[in-house]
Short mmCIF file of C-alpha atoms in Angstrom, two decimals:
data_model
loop_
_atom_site.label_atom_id
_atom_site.label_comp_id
_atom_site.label_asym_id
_atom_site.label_seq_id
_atom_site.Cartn_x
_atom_site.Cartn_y
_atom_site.Cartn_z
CA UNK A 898 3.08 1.74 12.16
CA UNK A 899 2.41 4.03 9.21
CA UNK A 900 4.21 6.53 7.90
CA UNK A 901 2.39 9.44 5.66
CA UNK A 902 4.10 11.89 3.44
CA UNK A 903 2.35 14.56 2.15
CA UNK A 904 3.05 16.76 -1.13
CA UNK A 905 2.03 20.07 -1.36
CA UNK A 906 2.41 23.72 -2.70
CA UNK A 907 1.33 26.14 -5.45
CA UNK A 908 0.52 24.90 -9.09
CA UNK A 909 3.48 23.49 -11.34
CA UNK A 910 5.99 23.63 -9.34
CA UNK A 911 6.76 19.77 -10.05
CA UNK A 912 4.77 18.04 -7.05
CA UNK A 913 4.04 15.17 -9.50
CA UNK A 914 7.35 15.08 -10.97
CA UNK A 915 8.92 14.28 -7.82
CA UNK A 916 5.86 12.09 -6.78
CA UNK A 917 6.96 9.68 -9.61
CA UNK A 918 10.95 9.75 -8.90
CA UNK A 919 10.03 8.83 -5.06
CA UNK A 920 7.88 5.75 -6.70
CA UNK A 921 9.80 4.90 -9.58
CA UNK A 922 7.17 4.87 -11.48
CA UNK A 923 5.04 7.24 -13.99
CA UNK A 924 1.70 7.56 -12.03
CA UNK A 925 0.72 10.90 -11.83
CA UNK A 926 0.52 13.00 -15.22
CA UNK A 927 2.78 15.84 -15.58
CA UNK A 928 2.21 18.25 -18.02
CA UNK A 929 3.37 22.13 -17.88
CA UNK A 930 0.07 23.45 -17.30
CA UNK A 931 -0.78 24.17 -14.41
CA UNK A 932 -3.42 22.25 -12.50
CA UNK A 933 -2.95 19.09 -14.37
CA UNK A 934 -3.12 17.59 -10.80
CA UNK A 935 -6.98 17.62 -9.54
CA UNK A 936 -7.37 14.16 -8.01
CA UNK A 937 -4.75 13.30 -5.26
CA UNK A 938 -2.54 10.05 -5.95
CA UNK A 939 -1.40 7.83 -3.23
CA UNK A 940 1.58 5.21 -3.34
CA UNK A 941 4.37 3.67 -1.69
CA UNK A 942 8.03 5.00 -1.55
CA UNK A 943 11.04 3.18 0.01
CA UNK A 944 14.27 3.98 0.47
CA UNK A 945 17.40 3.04 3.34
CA UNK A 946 15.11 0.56 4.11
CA UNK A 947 11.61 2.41 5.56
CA UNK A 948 9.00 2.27 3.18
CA UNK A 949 6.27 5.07 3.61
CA UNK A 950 3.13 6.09 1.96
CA UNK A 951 3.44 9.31 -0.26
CA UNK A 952 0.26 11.81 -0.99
CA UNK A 953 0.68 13.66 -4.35
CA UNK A 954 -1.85 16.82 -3.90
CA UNK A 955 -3.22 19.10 -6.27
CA UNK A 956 -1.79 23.00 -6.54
CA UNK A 957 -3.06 24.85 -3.57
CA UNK A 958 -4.65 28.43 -4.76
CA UNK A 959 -6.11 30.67 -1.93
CA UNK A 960 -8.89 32.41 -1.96
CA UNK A 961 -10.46 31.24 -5.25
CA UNK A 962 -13.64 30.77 -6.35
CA UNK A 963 -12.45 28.14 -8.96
CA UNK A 964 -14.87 24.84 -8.08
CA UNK A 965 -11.68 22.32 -8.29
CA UNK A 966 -9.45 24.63 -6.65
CA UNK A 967 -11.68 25.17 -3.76
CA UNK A 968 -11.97 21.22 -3.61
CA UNK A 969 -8.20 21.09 -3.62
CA UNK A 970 -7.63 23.81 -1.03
CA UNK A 971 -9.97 22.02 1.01
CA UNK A 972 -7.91 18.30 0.38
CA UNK A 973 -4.09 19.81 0.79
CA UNK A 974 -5.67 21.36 4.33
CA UNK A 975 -6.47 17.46 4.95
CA UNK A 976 -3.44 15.77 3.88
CA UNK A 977 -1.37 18.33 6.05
CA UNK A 978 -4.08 17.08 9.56
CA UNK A 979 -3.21 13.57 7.86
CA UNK A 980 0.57 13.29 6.99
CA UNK A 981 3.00 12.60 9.52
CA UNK A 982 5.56 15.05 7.70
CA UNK A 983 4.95 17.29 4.77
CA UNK A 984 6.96 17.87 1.83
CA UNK A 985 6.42 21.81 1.05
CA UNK A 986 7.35 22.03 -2.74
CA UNK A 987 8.24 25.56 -4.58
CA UNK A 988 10.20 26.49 -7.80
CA UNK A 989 13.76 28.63 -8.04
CA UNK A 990 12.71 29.43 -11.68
CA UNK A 991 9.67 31.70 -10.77
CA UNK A 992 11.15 32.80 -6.74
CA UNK A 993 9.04 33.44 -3.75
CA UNK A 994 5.17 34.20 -5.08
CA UNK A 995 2.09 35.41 -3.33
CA UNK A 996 0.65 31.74 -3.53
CA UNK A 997 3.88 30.08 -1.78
CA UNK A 998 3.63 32.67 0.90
CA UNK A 999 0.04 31.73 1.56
CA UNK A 1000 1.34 27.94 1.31
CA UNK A 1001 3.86 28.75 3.91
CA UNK A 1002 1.23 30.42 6.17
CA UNK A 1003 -0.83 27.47 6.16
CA UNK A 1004 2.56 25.25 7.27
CA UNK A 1005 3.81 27.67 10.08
CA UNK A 1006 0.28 27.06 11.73
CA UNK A 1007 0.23 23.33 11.64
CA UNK A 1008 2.10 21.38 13.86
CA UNK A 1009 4.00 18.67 11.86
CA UNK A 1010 7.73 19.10 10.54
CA UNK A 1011 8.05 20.67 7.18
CA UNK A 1012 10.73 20.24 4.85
CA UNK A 1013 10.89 22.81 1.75
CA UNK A 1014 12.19 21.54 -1.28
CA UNK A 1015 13.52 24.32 -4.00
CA UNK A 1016 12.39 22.05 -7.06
CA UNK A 1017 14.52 22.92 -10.72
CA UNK A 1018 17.78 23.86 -9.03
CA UNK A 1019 20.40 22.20 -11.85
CA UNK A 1020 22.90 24.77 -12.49
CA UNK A 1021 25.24 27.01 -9.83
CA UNK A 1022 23.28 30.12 -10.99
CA UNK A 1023 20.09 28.58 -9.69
CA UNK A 1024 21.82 27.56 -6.78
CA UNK A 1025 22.40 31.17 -5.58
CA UNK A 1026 18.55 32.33 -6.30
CA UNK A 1027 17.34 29.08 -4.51
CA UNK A 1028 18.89 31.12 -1.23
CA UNK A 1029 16.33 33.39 -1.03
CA UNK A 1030 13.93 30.95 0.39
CA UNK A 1031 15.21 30.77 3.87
CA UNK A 1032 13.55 33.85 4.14
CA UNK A 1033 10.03 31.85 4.37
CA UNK A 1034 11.26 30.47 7.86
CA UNK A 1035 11.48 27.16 7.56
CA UNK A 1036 14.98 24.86 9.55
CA UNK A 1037 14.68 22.14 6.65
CA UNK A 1038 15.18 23.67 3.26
CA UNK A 1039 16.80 21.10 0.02
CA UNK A 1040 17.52 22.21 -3.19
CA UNK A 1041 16.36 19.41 -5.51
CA UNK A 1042 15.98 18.83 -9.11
CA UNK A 1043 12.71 16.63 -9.48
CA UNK A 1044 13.93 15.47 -12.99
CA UNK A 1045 17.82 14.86 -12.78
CA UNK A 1046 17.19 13.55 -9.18
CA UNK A 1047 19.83 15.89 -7.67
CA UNK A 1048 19.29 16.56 -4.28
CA UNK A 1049 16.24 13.81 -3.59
CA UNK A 1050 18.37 11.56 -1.83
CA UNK A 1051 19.24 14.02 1.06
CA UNK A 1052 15.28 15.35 0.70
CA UNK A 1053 14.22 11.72 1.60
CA UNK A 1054 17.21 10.46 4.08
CA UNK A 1055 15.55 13.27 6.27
CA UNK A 1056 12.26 11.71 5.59
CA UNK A 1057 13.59 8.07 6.46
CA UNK A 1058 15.37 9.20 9.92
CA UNK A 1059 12.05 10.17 11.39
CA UNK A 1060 10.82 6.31 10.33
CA UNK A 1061 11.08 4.16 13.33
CA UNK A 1062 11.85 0.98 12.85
CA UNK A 1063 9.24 -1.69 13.20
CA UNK A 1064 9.32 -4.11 16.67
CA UNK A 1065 11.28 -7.35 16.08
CA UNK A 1066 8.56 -10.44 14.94
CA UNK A 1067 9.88 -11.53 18.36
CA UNK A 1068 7.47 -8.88 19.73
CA UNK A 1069 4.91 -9.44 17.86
CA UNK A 1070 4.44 -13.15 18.43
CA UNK A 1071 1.70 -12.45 21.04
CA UNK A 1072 -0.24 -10.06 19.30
CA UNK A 1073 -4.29 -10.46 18.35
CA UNK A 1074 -4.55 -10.60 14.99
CA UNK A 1075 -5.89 -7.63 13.52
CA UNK A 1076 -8.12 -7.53 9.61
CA UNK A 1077 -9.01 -5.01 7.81
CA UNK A 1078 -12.13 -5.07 6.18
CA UNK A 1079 -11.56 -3.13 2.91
CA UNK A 1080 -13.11 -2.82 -1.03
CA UNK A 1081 -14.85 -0.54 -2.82
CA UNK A 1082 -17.95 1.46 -1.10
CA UNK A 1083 -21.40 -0.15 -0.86
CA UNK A 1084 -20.44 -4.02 -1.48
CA UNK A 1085 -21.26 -4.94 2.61
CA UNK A 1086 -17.91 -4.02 4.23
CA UNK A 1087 -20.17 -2.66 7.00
CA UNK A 1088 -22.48 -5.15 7.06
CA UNK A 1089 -20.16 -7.82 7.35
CA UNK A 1090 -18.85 -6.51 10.78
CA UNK A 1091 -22.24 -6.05 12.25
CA UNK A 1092 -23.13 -9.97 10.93
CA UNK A 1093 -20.01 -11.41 13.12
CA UNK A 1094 -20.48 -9.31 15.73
CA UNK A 1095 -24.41 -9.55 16.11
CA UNK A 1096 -25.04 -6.23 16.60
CA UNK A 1097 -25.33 -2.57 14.00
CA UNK A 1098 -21.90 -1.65 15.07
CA UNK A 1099 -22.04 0.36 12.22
CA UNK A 1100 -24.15 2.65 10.27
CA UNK A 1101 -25.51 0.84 6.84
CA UNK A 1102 -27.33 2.32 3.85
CA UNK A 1103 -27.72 1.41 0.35
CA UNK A 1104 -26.13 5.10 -0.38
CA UNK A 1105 -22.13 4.01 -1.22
CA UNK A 1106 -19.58 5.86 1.17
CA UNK A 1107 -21.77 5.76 4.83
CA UNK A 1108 -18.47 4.73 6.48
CA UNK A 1109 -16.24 7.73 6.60
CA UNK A 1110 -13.76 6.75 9.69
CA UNK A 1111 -12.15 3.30 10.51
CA UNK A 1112 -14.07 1.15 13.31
CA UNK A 1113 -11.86 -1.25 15.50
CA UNK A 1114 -13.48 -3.44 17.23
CA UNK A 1115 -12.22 -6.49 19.38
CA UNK A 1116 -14.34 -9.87 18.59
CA UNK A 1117 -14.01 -12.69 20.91
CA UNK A 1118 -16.60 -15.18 20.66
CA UNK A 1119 -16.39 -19.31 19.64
CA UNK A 1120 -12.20 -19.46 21.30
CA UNK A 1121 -11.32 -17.34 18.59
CA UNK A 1122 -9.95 -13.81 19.23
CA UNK A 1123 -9.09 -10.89 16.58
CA UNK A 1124 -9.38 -7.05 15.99
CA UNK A 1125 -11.75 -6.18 12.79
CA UNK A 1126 -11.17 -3.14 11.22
CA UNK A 1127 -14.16 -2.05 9.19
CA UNK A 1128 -12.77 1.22 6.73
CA UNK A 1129 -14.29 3.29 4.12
CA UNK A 1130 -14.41 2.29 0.63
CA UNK A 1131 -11.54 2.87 -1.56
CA UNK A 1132 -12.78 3.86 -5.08
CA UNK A 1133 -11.58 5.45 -7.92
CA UNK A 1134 -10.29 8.70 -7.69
CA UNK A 1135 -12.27 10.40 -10.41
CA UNK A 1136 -15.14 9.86 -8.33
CA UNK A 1137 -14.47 11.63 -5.16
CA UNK A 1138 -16.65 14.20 -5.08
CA UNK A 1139 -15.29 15.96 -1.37
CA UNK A 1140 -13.48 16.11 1.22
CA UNK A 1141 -14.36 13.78 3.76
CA UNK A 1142 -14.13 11.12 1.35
CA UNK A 1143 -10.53 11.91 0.45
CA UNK A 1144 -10.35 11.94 4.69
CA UNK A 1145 -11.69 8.44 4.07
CA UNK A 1146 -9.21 6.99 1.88
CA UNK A 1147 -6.34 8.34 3.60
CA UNK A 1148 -7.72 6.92 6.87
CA UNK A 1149 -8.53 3.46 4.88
CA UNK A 1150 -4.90 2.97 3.66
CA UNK A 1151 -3.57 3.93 7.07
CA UNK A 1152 -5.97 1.12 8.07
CA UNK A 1153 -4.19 -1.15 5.85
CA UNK A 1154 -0.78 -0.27 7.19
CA UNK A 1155 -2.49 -1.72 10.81
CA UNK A 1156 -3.84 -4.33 9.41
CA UNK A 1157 -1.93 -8.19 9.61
CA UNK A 1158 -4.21 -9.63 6.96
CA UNK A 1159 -6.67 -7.81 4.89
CA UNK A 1160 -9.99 -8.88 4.18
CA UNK A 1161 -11.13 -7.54 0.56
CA UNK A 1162 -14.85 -7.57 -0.09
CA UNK A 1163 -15.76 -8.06 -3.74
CA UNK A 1164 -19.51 -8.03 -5.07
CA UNK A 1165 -20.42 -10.98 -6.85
CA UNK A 1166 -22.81 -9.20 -8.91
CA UNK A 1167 -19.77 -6.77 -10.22
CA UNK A 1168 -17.89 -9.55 -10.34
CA UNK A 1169 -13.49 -8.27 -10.08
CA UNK A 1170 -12.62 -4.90 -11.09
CA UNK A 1171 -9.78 -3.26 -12.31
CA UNK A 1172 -10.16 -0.84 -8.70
CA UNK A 1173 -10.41 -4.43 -6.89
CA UNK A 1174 -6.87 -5.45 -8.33
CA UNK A 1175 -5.27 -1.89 -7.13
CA UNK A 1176 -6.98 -2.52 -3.62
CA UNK A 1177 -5.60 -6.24 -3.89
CA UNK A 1178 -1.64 -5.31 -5.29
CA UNK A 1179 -1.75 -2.16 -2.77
CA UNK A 1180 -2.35 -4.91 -0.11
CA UNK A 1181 0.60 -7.32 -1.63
CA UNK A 1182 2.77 -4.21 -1.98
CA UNK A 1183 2.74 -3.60 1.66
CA UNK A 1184 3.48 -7.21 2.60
CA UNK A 1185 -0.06 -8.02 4.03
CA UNK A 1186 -1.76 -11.57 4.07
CA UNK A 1187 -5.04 -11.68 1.73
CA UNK A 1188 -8.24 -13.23 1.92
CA UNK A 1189 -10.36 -12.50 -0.72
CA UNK A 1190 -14.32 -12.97 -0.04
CA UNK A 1191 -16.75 -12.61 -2.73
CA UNK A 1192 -20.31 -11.12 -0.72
CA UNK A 1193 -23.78 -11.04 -2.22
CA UNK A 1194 -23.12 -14.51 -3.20
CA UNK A 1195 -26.80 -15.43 -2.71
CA UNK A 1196 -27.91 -13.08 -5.82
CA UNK A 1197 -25.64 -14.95 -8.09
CA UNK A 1198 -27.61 -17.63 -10.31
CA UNK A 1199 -25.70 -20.86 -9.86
CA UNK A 1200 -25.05 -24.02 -12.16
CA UNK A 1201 -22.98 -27.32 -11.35
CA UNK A 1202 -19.61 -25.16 -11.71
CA UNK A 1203 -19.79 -21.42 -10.71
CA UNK A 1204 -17.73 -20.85 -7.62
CA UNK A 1205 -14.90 -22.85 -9.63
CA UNK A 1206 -15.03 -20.89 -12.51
CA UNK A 1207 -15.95 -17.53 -10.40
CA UNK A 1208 -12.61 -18.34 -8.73
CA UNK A 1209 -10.62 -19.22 -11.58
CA UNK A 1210 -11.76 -15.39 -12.89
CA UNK A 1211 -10.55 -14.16 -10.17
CA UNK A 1212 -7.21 -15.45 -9.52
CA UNK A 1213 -6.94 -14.54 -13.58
CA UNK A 1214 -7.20 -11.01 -12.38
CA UNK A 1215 -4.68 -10.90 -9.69
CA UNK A 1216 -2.08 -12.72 -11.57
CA UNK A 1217 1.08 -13.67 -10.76
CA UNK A 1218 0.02 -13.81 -7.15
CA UNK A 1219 -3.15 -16.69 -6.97
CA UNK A 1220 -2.02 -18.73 -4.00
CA UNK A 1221 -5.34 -16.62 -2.40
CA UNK A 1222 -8.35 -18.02 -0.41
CA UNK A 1223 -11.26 -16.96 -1.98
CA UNK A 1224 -14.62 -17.47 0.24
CA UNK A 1225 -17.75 -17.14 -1.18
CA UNK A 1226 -20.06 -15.50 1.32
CA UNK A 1227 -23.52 -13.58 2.21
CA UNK A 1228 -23.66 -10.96 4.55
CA UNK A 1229 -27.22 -11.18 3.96
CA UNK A 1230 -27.56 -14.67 4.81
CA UNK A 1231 -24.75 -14.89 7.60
CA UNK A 1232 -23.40 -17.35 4.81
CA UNK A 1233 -20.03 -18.73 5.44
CA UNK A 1234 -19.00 -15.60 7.22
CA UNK A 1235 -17.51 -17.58 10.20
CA UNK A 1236 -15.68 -19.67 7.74
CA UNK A 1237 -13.76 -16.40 6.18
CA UNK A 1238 -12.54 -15.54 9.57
CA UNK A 1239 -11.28 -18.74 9.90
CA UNK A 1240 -9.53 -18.62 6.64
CA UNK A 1241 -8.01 -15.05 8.23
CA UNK A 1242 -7.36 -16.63 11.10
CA UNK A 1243 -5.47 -19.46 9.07
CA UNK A 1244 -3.66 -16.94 6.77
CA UNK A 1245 -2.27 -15.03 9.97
CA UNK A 1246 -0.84 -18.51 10.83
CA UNK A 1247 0.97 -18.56 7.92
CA UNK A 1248 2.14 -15.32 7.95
CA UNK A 1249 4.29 -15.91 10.81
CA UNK A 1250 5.37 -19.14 9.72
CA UNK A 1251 8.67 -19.86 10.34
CA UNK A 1252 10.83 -22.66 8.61
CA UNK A 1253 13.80 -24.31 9.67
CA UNK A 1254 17.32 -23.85 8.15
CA UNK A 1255 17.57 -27.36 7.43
CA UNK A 1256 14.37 -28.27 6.52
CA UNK A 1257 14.16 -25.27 3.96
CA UNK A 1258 17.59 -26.67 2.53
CA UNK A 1259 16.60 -29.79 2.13
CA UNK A 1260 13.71 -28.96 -0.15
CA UNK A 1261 14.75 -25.86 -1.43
CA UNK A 1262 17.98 -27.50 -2.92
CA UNK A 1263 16.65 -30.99 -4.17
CA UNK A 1264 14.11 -27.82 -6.15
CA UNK A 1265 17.12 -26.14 -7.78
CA UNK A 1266 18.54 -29.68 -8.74
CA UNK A 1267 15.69 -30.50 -10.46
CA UNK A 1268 15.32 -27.50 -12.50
CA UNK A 1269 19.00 -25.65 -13.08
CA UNK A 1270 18.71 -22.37 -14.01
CA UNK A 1271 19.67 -20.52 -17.53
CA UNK A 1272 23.16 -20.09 -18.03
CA UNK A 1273 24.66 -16.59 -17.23
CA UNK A 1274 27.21 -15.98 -19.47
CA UNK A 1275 28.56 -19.33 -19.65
CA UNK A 1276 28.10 -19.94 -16.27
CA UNK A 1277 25.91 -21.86 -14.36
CA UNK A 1278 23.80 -20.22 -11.25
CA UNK A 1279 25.06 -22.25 -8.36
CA UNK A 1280 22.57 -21.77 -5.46
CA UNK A 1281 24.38 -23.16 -2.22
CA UNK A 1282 22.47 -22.23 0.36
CA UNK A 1283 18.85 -20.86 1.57
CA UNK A 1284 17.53 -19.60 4.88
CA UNK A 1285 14.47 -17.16 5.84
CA UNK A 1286 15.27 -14.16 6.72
CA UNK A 1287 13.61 -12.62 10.59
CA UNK A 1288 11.33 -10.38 8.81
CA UNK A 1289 7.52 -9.35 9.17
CA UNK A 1290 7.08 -10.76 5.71
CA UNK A 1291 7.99 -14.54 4.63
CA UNK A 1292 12.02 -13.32 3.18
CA UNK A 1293 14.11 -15.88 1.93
CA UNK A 1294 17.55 -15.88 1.09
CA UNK A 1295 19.19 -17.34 -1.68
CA UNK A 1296 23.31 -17.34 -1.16
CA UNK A 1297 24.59 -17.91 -5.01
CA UNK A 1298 27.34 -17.19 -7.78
CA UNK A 1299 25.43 -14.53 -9.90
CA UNK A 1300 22.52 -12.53 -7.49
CA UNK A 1301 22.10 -10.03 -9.63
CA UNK A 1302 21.61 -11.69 -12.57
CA UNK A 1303 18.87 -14.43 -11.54
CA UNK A 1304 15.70 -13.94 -13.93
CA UNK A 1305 11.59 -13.52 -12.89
CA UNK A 1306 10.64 -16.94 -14.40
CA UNK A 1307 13.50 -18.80 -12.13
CA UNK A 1308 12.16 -16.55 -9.07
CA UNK A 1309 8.87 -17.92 -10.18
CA UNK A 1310 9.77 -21.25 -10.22
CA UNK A 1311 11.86 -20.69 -6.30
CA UNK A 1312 8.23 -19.27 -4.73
CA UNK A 1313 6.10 -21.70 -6.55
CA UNK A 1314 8.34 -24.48 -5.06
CA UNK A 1315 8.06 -22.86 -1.19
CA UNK A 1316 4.40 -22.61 -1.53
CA UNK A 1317 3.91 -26.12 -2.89
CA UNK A 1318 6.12 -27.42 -0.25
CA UNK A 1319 4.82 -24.78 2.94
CA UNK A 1320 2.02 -23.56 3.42
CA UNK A 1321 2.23 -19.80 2.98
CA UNK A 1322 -1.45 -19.30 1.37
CA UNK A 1323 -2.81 -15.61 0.86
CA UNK A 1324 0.57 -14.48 1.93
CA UNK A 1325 3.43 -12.38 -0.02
CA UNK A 1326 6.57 -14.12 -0.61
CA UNK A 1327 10.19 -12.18 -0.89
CA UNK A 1328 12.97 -13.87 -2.43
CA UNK A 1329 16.62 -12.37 -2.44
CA UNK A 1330 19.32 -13.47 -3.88
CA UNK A 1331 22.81 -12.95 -2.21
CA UNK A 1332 26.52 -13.31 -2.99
CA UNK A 1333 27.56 -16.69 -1.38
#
């Protein structure tokens, strides 16, 4: 199940800052103007273990007439309905203002835990003026330093204790299969559904962004059984023009988070996009099985070789990762649609797969004899031993002399040599490497 953290509070008060430290990565710009922030950004954070989805917001200013402020106040009210827990961010350097208590007002009325976070406490003196803040009411209060990092860890260990931990695969064996249906607006998402199912499930237009909620819905027809998850289109932030479609998106990755394999829709017209390969790593990122199917296939002028080289395009684009099906289909035409459910169907199969001790050995090790890796130091990387680990997502083990120093290219060369030798198509692989 997902997990949703929300970021809010008054301008530059380092909401992006700390965005960035909980992804370890520069995504959203910081700058010290305020309102830098207009379009929210959306990732994934983990830490102990839980991994969670984080909302940066924009500065939240009451009561003004601003355009992009109003479509920000509008958007951090969202993300608070949305989040599971919200992150209420202030700043020891300017104290308590008008626009945190209005912030705070907002947070006593909604119903999900808060936990303030004093940003820019680095020195004792700041500690002291970072006390006044209890006096906005709130049981969870951290003093953190967004930059330096001090205080994040205890910020987010309160975040991760809420995290339940997902069932056992044991569990899960017996679940239906559920897909997501997901891509940018307007390239047949909806249409798609209503093809398999034989009936307008859905609303459809030409006009991008009809779907604004996710639609389950249970298909069991031809001895094959599975949940389908139509969602709204994901598209690039600069382009979301209000609130319901920022509703959308949120509601679209939580979709995601549901979702065993995801289904992502690409025109063929369009051909790949940059916004398809976020949609595709976001996907990878959260350890879900991929199908890729290219619709509208029917407008596409064809010669002896298209789909090959179409496909080779592709799989350029969402390098390193290509062991992907990609089905070439038309909504239109109720073209090959059944046969990119079965490839879903298939995928889900190998999601779960599960390979034997021995077997995996046997292959895995015969691999690493026929290709030693570079020499650490002066030593040579022994690998011993190899099992797969009980986890949602195909984890394998590597037991050797050096774990932390085992390069990408040799990892590489480890996956390449499961996939050739399993079958684990259009799913993630995890390799670790542990002290024998």
């Amino acid at each position: 199940m997902s997990y949703t953290v929300a970021i809010v509070g008054r301008p530059n008060v380092g909401k992006s800052t700390f965005f960035n430290r909980m992804l370890e990565v520069r995504k959203a710009i910081v700058d010290d103007i305020s309102g830098v922030t207009r379009d929210r950004q959306y990732g994934i954070a983990d830490w102990n273990g839980k991994t969670f989805n984080v909302i940066d917001t924009g500065g939240f200013v009451p009561d003004s007439a601003d355009i992009f402020e109003t479509e920000i106040r509008k958007q951090v009210r969202i993300a608070i309905d949305e989040a599971d827990a919200v992150i209420f961010m202030t700043d020891v350097t300017v104290g308590i203002t008008d626009l945190d208590d209005a912030m705070a007002d907002v947070l006593r009325r909604s119903t999900k835990p808060v936990l303030l976070a004093v940003n820019k406490v680095d020195n004792n003196d700041r500690l002291m003026d970072a006390s006044e803040f209890y006096s906005l009411g709130f049981q969870n209060v951290f003093f953190i330093s967004s930059i330096s990092g001090s205080g994040t860890g205890e910020l987010l260990d309160a975040i991760a204790i809420n995290i339940t931990e997902e069932q056992p695969d044991d569990a899960a064996e017996n679940e239906i299969p559920k897909f997501a249906i997901i891509g940018q607006p307007n390239v047949g998402k909806s249409s798609l559904l209503n093809a398999l199912i034989g009936q307008e499930r859905t609303i459809v237009s030409e006009i991008a962004g009809t779907t604004r909620d996710t639609i389950h819905t249970h298909y069991k027809l031809f001895q094959k059984e599975f949940v389908l998850i139509d969602t709204a289109g994901i598209r690039k932030k600069n382009k979301e023009k209000d609130d319901l479609e920022f509703y959308s998106i949120i509601r679209a990755i939580r979709a995601m988070d549901e979702a065993d394999v995801c289904l992502i829709v690409l025109d063929a017209e369009k051909g790949i996009t940059a916004q398809d390969v976020s949609i595709f790593s976001l996907a990878t990122r959260k350890g879900k099985g991929v199908v890729i199917l290219v619709n509208k296939w029917d407008l596409v002028e064809k010669e002896t070789n298209t789909s090959r080289d179409y496909e080779k395009l592709v799989k350029e684009k969402i390098a390193p990762f290509t062991d992907v099906p990609v089905v070439f289909i038309s909504v239109k035409d109720k073209t090959r649609i059944f046969k990119a459910m079965e490839e879903g169907l298939q995928v889900f199969e190998n999601k779960k797969r599960k390979v034997p001790t021995s077997k995996l050995n046997d292959v895995m090790l015969k691999a690493v004899a026929a290709y030693h890796a570079p020499v650490i130091r002066g030593h040579t990387l022994k690998i011993k031993f190899a099992t797969q680990l009980p986890t949602h997502v195909p984890s394998f083990a590597f037991f050797c002399n050096f774990p932390d120093d085992v390069k990408q290219p040799y990892r590489n060369y480890l996956e390449n040599q499961l996939r050739s030798n399993f079958d684990f198509k259009g799913v993630p692989i995890r390799i670790f490497f542990r002290k024998k």
